[in-house]
Coordinates of C-alpha atoms in Angstrom, one line a residue:
M1 CA 11.5 16.5 -10.7
M2 CA 8.2 16.4 -8.7
L3 CA 5.5 18.7 -10.2
V4 CA 1.6 18.6 -10.0
D5 CA -0.1 17.4 -13.1
H6 CA -0.9 20.8 -14.9
E7 CA 2.5 21.7 -14.3
A8 CA 4.0 18.1 -15.1
Q9 CA 1.3 18.5 -19.0
E10 CA 2.7 22.0 -19.9
V11 CA 6.7 22.1 -19.5
F12 CA 7.5 17.6 -20.3
P13 CA 6.6 18.5 -24.1
Y14 CA 10.0 20.7 -23.4
V15 CA 11.6 18.4 -21.8
L16 CA 10.5 16.3 -24.2
R17 CA 11.8 17.8 -26.5
K18 CA 15.4 18.2 -25.6
Y19 CA 15.2 14.4 -23.6
Q20 CA 14.0 12.1 -26.1
N21 CA 14.4 9.4 -23.2
A22 CA 11.9 11.3 -20.7
H23 CA 9.5 9.8 -18.4
L24 CA 6.6 10.6 -17.6
V25 CA 5.5 9.1 -14.4
M26 CA 2.5 8.9 -11.7
M27 CA 2.9 7.7 -8.7
K28 CA -0.1 9.4 -5.7
G29 CA -1.0 12.1 -7.4
I30 CA 2.3 13.3 -7.7
R31 CA 3.5 13.8 -11.6
Y32 CA 7.3 13.0 -12.0
I33 CA 9.3 13.8 -14.9
T34 CA 12.0 11.3 -15.9
I35 CA 15.3 11.4 -17.5
T36 CA 17.7 8.7 -16.7
D37 CA 16.1 4.6 -16.8
D38 CA 17.2 4.5 -12.4
A39 CA 15.6 7.2 -12.0
I40 CA 12.4 5.5 -13.7
Q41 CA 14.2 2.2 -11.1
V42 CA 13.7 4.2 -8.2
I43 CA 10.4 5.2 -9.2
L44 CA 9.6 1.2 -9.8
D45 CA 11.3 0.0 -5.9
R46 CA 8.8 2.5 -4.5
L47 CA 5.8 1.2 -5.7
Q48 CA 6.7 -2.6 -5.3
R49 CA 7.8 -1.6 -1.5
E50 CA 4.4 -0.4 -0.9
R51 CA 2.3 -2.7 -2.2
A52 CA 4.4 -5.4 -0.3
D53 CA 3.4 -2.7 2.9
F54 CA -0.1 -2.9 1.1
K55 CA -0.6 -6.6 1.5
R56 CA 0.8 -7.2 4.6
T57 CA -1.3 -5.8 6.0
V58 CA -4.7 -7.0 3.6
E59 CA -3.5 -10.2 4.9
Y60 CA -3.3 -8.9 8.9
Y61 CA -7.2 -8.4 7.8
D62 CA -8.3 -11.4 6.6
R63 CA -7.2 -13.3 9.6
E64 CA -9.2 -10.9 11.9
I65 CA -11.8 -11.2 9.4
Q66 CA -11.3 -15.5 9.8
G67 CA -11.1 -15.1 13.5
V68 CA -14.6 -13.5 13.5
E69 CA -16.4 -15.6 10.9
Y70 CA -15.7 -17.7 13.2
L71 CA -17.9 -16.9 16.5
L72 CA -21.3 -17.1 13.8
T73 CA -20.7 -20.1 13.9
G74 CA -21.6 -21.4 17.2
K75 CA -18.5 -23.2 17.9
K76 CA -16.4 -20.1 19.8
R77 CA -17.9 -17.4 22.1
Y78 CA -15.2 -14.9 21.8
Y79 CA -12.1 -13.9 19.5
W80 CA -8.8 -12.5 20.2
S81 CA -6.7 -11.4 18.3
P82 CA -2.9 -13.3 18.1
D83 CA -1.7 -10.3 17.2
N84 CA -2.9 -8.9 20.2
Y85 CA -2.9 -11.7 22.8
I86 CA -4.9 -11.1 26.1
V87 CA -5.2 -14.2 27.7
E88 CA -9.1 -15.9 27.8
P89 CA -12.1 -14.4 30.2
V90 CA -12.3 -16.8 32.7
Y91 CA -16.2 -16.1 34.1
A92 CA -16.1 -15.9 38.3
E93 CA -19.6 -18.8 38.1
Q94 CA -16.7 -21.5 36.4

């Protein structure tokens, strides 16, 4: 059962009286009242998938930051993201 926070807090004691193995889980601002361990496993799997997606996003930004930081060394004048490959610029005077 999905509820907003105040509704879940209000209803949970009644659910717990009827189902002793009930759990109250909060994820992304939504409270879930679960009765079975399978429901807990579904929430856990979803959180693990979202964590993996977030980890990939952080790794992407880390690569981008390292590339841009390399510009500060003075050894390179341009940076092209490996994910957005563009041929390096050729200047007319060369």
